[in-house]
PDB file of C-alpha atoms in Angstrom:
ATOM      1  CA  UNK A   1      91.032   0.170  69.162  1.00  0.00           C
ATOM      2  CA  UNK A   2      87.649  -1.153  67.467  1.00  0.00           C
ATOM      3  CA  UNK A   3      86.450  -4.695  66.549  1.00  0.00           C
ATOM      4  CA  UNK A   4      85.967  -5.884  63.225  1.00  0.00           C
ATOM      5  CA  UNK A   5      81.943  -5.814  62.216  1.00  0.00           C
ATOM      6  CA  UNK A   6      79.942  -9.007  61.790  1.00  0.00           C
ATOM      7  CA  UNK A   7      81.022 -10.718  64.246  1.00  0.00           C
ATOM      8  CA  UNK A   8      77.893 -13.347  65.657  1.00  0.00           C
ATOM      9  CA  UNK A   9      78.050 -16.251  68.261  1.00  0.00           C
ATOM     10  CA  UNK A  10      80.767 -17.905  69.179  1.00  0.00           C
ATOM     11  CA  UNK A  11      84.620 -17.168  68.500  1.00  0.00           C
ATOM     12  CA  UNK A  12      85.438 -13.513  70.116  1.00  0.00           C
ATOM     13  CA  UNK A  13      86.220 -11.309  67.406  1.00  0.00           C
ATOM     14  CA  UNK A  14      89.945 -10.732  66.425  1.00  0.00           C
ATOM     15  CA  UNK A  15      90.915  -7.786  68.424  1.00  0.00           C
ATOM     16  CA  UNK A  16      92.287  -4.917  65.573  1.00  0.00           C
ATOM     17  CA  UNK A  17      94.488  -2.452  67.617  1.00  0.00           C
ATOM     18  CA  UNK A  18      95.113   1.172  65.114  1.00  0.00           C
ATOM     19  CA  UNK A  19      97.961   3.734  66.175  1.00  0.00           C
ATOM     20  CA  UNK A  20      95.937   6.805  66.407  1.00  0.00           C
ATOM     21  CA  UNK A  21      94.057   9.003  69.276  1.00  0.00           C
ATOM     22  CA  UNK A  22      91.982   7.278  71.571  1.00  0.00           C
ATOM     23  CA  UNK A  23      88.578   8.422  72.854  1.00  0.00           C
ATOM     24  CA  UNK A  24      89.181   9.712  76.400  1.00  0.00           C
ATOM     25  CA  UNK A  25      86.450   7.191  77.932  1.00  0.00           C
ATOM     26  CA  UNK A  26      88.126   4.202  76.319  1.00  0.00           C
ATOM     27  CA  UNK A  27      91.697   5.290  77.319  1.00  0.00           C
ATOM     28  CA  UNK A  28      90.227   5.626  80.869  1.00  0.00           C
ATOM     29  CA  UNK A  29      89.275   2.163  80.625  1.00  0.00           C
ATOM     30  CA  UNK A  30      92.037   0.488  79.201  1.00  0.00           C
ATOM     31  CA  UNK A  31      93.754   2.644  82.114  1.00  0.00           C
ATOM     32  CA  UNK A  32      91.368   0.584  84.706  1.00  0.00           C
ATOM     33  CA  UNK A  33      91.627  -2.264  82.939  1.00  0.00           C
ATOM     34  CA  UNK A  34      95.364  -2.343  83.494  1.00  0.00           C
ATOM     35  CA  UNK A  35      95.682  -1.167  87.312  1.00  0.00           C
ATOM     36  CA  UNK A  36      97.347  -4.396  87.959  1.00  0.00           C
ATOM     37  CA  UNK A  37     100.004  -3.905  85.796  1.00  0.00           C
ATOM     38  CA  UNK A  38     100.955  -0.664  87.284  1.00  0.00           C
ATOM     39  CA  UNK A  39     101.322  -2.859  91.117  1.00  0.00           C
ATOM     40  CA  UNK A  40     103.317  -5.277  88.962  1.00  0.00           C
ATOM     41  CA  UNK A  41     105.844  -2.911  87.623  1.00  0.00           C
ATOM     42  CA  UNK A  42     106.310  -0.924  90.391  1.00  0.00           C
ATOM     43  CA  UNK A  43     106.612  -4.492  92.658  1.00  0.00           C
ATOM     44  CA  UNK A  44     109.321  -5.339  89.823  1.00  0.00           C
ATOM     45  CA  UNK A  45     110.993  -2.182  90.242  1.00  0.00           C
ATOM     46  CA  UNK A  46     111.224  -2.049  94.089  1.00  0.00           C
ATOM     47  CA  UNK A  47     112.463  -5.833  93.998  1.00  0.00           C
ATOM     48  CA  UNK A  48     115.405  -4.966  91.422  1.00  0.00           C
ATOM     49  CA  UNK A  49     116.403  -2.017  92.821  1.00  0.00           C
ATOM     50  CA  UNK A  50     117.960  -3.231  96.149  1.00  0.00           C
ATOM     51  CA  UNK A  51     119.401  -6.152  94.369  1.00  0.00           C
ATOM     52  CA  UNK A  52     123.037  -7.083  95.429  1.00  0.00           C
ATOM     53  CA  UNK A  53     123.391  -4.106  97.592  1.00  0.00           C
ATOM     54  CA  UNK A  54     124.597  -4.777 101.404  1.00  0.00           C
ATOM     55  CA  UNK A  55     122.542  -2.484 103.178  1.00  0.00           C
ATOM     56  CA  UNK A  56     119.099  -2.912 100.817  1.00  0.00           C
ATOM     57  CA  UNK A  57     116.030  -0.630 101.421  1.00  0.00           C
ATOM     58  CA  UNK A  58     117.973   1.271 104.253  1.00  0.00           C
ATOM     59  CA  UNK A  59     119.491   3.292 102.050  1.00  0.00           C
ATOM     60  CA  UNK A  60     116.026   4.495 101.632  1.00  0.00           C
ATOM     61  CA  UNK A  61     116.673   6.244 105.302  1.00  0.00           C
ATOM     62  CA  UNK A  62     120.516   6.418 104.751  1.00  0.00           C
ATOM     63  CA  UNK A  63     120.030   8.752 101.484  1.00  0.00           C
ATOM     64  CA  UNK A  64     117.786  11.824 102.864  1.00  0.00           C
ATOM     65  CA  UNK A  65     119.875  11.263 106.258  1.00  0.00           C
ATOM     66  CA  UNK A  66     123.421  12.205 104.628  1.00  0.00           C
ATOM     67  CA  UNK A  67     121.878  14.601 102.477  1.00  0.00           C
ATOM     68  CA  UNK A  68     120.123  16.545 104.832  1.00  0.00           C
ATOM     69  CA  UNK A  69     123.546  16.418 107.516  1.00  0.00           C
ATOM     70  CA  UNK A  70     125.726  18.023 104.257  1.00  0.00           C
ATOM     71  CA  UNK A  71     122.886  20.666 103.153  1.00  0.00           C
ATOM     72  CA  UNK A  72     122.790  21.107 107.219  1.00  0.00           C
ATOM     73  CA  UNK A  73     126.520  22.144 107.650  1.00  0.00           C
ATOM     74  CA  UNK A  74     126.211  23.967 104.025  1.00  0.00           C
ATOM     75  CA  UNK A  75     123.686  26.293 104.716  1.00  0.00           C
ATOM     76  CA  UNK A  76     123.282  26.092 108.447  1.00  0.00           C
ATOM     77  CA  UNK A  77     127.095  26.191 109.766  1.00  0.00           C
ATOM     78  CA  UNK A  78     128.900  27.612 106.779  1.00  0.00           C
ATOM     79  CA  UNK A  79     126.366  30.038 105.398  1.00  0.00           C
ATOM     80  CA  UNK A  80     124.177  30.323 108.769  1.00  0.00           C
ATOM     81  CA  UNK A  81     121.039  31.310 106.870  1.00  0.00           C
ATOM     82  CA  UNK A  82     117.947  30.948 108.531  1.00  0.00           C
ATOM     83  CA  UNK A  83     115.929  28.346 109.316  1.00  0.00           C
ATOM     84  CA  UNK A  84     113.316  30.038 111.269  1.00  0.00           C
ATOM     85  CA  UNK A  85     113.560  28.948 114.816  1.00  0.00           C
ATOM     86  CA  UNK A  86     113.881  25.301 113.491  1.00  0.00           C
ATOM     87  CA  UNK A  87     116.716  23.176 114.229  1.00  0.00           C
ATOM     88  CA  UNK A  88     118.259  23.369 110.817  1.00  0.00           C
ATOM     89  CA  UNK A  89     118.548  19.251 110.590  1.00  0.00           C
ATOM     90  CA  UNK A  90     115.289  18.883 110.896  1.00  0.00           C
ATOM     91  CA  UNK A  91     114.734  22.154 108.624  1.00  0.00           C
ATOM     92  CA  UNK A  92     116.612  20.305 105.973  1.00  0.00           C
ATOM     93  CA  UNK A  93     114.797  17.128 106.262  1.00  0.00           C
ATOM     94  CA  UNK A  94     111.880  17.808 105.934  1.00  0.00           C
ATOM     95  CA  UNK A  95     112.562  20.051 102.833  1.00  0.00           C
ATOM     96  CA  UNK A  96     114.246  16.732 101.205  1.00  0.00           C
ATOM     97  CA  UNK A  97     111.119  15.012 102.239  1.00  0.00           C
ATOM     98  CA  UNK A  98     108.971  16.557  99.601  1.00  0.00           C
ATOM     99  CA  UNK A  99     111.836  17.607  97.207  1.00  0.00           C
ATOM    100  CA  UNK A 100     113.460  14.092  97.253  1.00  0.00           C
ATOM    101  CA  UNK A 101     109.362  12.525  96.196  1.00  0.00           C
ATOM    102  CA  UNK A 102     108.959  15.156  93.193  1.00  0.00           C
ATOM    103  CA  UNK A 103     112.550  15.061  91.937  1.00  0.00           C
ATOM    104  CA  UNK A 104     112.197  10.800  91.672  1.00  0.00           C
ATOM    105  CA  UNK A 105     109.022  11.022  90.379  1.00  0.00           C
ATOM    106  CA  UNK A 106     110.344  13.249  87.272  1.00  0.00           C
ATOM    107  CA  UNK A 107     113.362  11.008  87.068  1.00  0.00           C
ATOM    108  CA  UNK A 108     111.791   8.186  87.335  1.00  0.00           C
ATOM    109  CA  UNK A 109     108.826   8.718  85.292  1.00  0.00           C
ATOM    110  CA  UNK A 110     111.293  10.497  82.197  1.00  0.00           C
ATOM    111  CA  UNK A 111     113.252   7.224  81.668  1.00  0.00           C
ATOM    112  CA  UNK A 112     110.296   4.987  82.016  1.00  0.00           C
ATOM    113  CA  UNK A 113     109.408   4.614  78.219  1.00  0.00           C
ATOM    114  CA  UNK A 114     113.246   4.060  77.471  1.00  0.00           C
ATOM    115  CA  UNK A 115     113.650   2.100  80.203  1.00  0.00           C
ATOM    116  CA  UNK A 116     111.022  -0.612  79.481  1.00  0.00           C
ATOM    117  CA  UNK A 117     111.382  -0.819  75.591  1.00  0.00           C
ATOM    118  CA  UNK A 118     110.483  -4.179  75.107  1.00  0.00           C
ATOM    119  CA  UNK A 119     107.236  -3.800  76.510  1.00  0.00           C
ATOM    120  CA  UNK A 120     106.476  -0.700  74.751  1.00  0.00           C
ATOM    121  CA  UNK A 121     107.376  -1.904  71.471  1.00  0.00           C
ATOM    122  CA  UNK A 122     105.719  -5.917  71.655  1.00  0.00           C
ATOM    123  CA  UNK A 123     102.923  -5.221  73.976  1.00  0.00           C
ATOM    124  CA  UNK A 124      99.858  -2.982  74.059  1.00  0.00           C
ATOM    125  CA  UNK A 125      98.805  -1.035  76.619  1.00  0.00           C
ATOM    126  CA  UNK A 126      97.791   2.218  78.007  1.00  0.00           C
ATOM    127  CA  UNK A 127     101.709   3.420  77.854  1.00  0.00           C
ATOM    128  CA  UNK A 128     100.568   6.084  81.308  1.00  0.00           C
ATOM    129  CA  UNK A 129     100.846   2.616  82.896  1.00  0.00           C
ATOM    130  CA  UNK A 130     104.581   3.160  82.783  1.00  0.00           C
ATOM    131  CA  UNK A 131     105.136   6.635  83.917  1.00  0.00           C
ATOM    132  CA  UNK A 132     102.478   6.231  86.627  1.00  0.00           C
ATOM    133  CA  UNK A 133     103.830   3.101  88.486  1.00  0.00           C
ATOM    134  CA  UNK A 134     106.830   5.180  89.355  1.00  0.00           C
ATOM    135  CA  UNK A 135     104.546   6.990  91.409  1.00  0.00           C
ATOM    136  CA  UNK A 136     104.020   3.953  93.970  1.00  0.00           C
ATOM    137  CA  UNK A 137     107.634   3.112  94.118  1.00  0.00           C
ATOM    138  CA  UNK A 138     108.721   6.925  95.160  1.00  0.00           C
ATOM    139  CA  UNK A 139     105.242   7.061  97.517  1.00  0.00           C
ATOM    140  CA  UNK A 140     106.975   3.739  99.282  1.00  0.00           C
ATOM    141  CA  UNK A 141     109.791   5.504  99.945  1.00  0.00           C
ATOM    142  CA  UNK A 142     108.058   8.718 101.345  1.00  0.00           C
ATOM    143  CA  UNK A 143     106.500   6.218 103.795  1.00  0.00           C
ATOM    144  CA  UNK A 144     109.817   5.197 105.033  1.00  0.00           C
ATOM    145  CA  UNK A 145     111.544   8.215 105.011  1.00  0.00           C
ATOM    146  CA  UNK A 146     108.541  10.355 106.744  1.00  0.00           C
ATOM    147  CA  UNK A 147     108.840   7.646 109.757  1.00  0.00           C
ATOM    148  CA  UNK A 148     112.247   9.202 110.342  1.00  0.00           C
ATOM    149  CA  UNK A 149     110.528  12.651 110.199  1.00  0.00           C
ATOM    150  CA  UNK A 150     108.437  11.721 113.127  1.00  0.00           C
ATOM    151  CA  UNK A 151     110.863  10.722 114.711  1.00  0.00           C
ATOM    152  CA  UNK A 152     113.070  13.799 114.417  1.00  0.00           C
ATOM    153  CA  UNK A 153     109.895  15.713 115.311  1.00  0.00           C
ATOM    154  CA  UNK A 154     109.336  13.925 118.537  1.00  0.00           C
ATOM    155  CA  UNK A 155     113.040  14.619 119.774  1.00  0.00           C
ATOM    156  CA  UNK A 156     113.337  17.914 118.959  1.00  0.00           C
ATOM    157  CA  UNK A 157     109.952  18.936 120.639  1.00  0.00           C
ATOM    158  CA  UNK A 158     108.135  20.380 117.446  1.00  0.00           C
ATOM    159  CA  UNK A 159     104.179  19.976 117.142  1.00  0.00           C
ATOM    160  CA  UNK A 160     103.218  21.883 114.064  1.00  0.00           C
ATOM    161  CA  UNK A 161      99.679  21.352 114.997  1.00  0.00           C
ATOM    162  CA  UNK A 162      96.765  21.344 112.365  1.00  0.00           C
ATOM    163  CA  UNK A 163      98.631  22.486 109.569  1.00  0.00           C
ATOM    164  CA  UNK A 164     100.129  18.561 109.630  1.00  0.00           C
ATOM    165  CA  UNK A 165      96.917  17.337 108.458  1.00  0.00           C
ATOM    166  CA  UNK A 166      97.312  19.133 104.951  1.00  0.00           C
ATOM    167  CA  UNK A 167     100.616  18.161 104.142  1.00  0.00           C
ATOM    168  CA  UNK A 168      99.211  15.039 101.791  1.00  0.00           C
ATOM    169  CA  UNK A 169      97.705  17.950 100.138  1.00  0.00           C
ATOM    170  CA  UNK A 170     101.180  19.280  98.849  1.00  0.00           C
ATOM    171  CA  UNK A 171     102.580  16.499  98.732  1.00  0.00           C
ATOM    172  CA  UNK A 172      99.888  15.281  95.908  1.00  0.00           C
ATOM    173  CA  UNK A 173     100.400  18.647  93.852  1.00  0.00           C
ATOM    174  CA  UNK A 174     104.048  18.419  94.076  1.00  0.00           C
ATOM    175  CA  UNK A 175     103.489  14.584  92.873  1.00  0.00           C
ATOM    176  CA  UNK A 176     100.754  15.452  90.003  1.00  0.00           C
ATOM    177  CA  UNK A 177     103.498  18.477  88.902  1.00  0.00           C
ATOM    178  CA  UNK A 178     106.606  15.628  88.771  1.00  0.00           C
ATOM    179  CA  UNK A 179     104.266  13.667  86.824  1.00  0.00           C
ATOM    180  CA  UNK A 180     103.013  15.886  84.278  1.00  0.00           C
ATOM    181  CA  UNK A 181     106.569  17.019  83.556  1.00  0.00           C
ATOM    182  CA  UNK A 182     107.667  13.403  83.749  1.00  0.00           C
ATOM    183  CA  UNK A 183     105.241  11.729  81.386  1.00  0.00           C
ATOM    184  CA  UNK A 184     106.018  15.292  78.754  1.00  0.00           C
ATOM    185  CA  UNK A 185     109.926  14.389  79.423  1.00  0.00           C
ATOM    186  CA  UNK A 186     109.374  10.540  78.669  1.00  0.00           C
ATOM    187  CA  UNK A 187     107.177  10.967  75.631  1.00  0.00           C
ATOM    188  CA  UNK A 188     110.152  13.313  74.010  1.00  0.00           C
ATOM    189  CA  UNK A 189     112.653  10.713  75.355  1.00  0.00           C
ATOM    190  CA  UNK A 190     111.550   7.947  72.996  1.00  0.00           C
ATOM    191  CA  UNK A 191     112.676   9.924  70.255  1.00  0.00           C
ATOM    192  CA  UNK A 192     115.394  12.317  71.699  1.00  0.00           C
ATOM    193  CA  UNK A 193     117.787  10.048  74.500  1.00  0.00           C
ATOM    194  CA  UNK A 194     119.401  13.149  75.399  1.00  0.00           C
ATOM    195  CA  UNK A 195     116.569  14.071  77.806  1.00  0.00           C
ATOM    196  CA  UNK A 196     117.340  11.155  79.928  1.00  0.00           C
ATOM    197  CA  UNK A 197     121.028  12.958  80.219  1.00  0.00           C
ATOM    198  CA  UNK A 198     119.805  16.118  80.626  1.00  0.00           C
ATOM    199  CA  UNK A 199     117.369  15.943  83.342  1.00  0.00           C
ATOM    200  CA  UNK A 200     119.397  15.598  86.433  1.00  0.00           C
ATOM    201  CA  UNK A 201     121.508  18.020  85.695  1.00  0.00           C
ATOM    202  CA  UNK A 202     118.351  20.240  85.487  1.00  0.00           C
ATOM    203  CA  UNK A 203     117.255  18.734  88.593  1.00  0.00           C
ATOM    204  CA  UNK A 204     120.227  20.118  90.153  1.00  0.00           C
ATOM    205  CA  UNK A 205     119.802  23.406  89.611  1.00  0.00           C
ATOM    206  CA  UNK A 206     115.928  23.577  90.495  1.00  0.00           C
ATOM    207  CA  UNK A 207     117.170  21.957  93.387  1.00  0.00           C
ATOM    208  CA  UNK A 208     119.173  25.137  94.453  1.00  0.00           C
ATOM    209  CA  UNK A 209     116.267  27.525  92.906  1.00  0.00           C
ATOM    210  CA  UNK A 210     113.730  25.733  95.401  1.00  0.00           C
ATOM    211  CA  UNK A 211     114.030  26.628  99.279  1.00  0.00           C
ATOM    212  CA  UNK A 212     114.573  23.032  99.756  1.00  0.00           C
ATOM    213  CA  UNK A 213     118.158  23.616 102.226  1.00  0.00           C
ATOM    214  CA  UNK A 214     117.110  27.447 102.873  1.00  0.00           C
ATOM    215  CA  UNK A 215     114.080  29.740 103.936  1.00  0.00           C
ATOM    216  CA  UNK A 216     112.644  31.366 101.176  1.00  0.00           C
ATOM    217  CA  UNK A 217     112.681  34.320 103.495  1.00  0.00           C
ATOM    218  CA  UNK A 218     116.383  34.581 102.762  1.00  0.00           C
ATOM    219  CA  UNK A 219     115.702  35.202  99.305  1.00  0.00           C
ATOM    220  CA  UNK A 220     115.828  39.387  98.979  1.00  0.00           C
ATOM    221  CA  UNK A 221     112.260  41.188  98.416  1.00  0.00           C
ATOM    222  CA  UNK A 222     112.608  42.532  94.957  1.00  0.00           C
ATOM    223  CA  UNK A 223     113.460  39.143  93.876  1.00  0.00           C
ATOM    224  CA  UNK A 224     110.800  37.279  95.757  1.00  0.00           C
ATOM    225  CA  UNK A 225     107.954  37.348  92.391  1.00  0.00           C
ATOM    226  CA  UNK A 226     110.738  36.068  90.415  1.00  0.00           C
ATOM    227  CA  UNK A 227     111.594  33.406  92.986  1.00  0.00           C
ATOM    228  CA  UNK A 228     107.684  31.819  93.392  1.00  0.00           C
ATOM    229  CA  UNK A 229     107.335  31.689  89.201  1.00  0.00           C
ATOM    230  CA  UNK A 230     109.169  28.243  90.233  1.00  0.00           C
ATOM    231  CA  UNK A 231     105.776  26.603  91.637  1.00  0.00           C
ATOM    232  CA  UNK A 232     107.834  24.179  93.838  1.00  0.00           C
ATOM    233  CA  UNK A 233     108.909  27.246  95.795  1.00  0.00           C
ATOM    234  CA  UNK A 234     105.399  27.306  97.502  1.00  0.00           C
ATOM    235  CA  UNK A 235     104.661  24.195  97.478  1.00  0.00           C
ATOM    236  CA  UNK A 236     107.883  23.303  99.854  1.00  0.00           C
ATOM    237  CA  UNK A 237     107.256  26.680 102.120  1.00  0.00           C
ATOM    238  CA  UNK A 238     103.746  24.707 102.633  1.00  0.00           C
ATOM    239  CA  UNK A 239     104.847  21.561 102.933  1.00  0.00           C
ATOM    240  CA  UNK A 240     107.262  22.309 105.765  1.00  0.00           C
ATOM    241  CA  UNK A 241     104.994  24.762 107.196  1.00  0.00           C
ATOM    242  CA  UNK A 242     102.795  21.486 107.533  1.00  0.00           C
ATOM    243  CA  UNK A 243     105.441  19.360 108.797  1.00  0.00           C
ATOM    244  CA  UNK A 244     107.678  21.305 111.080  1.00  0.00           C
ATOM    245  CA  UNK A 245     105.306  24.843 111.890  1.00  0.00           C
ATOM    246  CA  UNK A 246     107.277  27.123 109.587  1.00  0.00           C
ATOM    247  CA  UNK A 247     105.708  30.550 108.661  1.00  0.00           C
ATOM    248  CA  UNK A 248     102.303  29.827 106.437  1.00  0.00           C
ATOM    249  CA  UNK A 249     102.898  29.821 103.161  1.00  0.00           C
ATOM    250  CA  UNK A 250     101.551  33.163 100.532  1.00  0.00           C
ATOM    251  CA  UNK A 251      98.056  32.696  99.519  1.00  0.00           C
ATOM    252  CA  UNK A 252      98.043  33.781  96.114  1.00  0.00           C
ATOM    253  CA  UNK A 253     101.225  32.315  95.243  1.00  0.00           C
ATOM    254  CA  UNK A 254     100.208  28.509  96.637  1.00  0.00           C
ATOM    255  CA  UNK A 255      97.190  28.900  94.585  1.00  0.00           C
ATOM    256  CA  UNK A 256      99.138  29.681  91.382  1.00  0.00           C
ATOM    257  CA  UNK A 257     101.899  26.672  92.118  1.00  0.00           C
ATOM    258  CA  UNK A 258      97.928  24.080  92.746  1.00  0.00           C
ATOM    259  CA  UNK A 259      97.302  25.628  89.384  1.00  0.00           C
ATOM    260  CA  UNK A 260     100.478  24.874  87.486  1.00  0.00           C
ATOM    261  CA  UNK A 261     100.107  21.533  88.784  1.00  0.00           C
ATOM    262  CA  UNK A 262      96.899  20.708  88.261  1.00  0.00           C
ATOM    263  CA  UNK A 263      97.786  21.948  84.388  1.00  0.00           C
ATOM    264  CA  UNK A 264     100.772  20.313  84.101  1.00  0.00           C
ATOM    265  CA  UNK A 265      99.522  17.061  85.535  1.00  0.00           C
ATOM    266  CA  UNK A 266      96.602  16.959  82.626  1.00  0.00           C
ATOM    267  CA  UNK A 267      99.003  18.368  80.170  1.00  0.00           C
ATOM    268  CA  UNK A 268     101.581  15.486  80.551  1.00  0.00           C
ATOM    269  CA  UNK A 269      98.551  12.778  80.034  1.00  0.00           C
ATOM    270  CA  UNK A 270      97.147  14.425  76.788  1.00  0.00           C
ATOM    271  CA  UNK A 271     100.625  15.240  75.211  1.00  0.00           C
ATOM    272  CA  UNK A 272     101.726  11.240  76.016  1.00  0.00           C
ATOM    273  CA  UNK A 273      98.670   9.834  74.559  1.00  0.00           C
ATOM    274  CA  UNK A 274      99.021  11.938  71.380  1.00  0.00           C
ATOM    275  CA  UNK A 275     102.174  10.612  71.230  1.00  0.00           C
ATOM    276  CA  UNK A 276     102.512   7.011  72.313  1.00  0.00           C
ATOM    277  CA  UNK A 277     101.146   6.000  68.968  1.00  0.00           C
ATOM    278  CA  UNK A 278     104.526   5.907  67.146  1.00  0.00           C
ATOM    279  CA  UNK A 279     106.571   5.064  69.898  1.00  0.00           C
ATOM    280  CA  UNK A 280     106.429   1.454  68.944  1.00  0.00           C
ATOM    281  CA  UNK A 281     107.845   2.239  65.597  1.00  0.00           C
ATOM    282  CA  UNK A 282     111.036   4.619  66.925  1.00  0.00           C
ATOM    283  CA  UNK A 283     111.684   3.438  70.566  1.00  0.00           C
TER     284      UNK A 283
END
């Protein structure tokens, strides 16, 4: 984006916007300079979601609440693995809790670009806007859902202690890793709509691969390097070692799963803003 030369007093210049890679300093601002449109979309997006449905934002409670009663008689009743002293409800929960705020950020974030074509192909702006307004919508819902968490943790008697104070920490890795793969998935989307398709199928199976339902201590030694390569796996073990006093997550493998997200979350932004120059011309 530059201005035309010669400009003096009076008129503004015409503004000349070129498809190419921005300066990282002037993408920042034209980020800044479009915060509000980020509150407006994900406003939009809340307000259409719950549109002509009976029960409206309960099912925001309703959704983790039947999942986490079927993964409970799943795992707990039927398979009776372990849920380390926790009841396995609440064990269940509060793995949903984080899972259910990374797996709708990547959803939600993939079919973004797709999802608001019009915009993308009429209007400019900083196109992270999109991908990144998600984020409040799935945070509003976290808010909800973790009020049902305390509650579950006052009736069952569990105080997890100080570890509860860190578990914004995971939570904001596990968000900045949905996001990076999120804004890579939506950039390849505006070309490729299979993506769209594919993801939550994938979703499905990293769901099982994750100790979301299930201790990772179930999973069998030799295995357990394998296992943690998937940096949700730590991420969760901390997360509910936070919320419900689980066993303290592995050192060296939390560190690597703050790494990959860290990467993945920079990744995502340089790899989109490559890319959202021609996404006017194919979306």
């Amino acid at each position: 984006m530059s201005e035309l030369p010669g400009a003096g007093p009076g008129p503004p210049p015409p503004l000349v916007i070129e498809a190419g890679p921005t300066p990282l300093g002037q993408y920042l601002r034209d980020m800044w300079h479009h915060r509000d449109l980020v509150r407006v979309l994900a406003v939009r997006e809340i307000k259409l979601r719950y549109r002509q449905t009976a029960l409206g934002a309960t099912w925001v409670v309703l959704q983790p609440l039947l999942a986490a009663g079927i993964l409970s008689f799943v795992f707990g009743t039927v398979a009776q693995l372990p849920s380390e002293g926790v009841p396995f409800f609440v064990f269940a929960y509060a793995g949903l809790l984080c899972w259910n705020a990374f797996s709708s950020t990547v959803a939600r974030s993939t079919t973004s670009m797709v999802a608001n074509a019009s915009l993308v192909a009429k209007i400019f702006f900083p196109r992270l806007v999109l991908p990144y307004s998600s984020v409040l919508v799935v945070l509003l819902d976290f808010v909800v859902a973790l009020s049902v968490m305390v509650v579950l943790l006052v009736t069952n008697g569990i105080n997890p202690g100080l570890p509860l104070a860190l578990f914004p920490v995971w939570l904001l890795l596990a968000l900045m890793l949905a996001e990076g793969a999120g804004t890579v998935l939506a950039s390849i989307s505006v070309r490729y709509r299979d993506v769209p398709q594919i993801v939550p199928v994938m979703m499905q199976f990293f769901l099982y691969a994750s100790p979301v339902a299930y201790s990772a201590t179930a999973v069998p030694e030799r295995y357990q390097t394998l296992y943690y390569l998937n940096p949700m796996a730590s991420l969760l073990d901390a997360f509910r070692w936070s919320m419900v006093g689980t066993s303290a997550p592995d050192g060296t493998f939390l560190a690597y799963s703050a790494v990959v997200a860290v990467v993945a979350f920079v990744a995502g932004a340089i790899v989109l803003e490559r890319m959202e120059g021609k996404f006017a011309d194919v979306i």
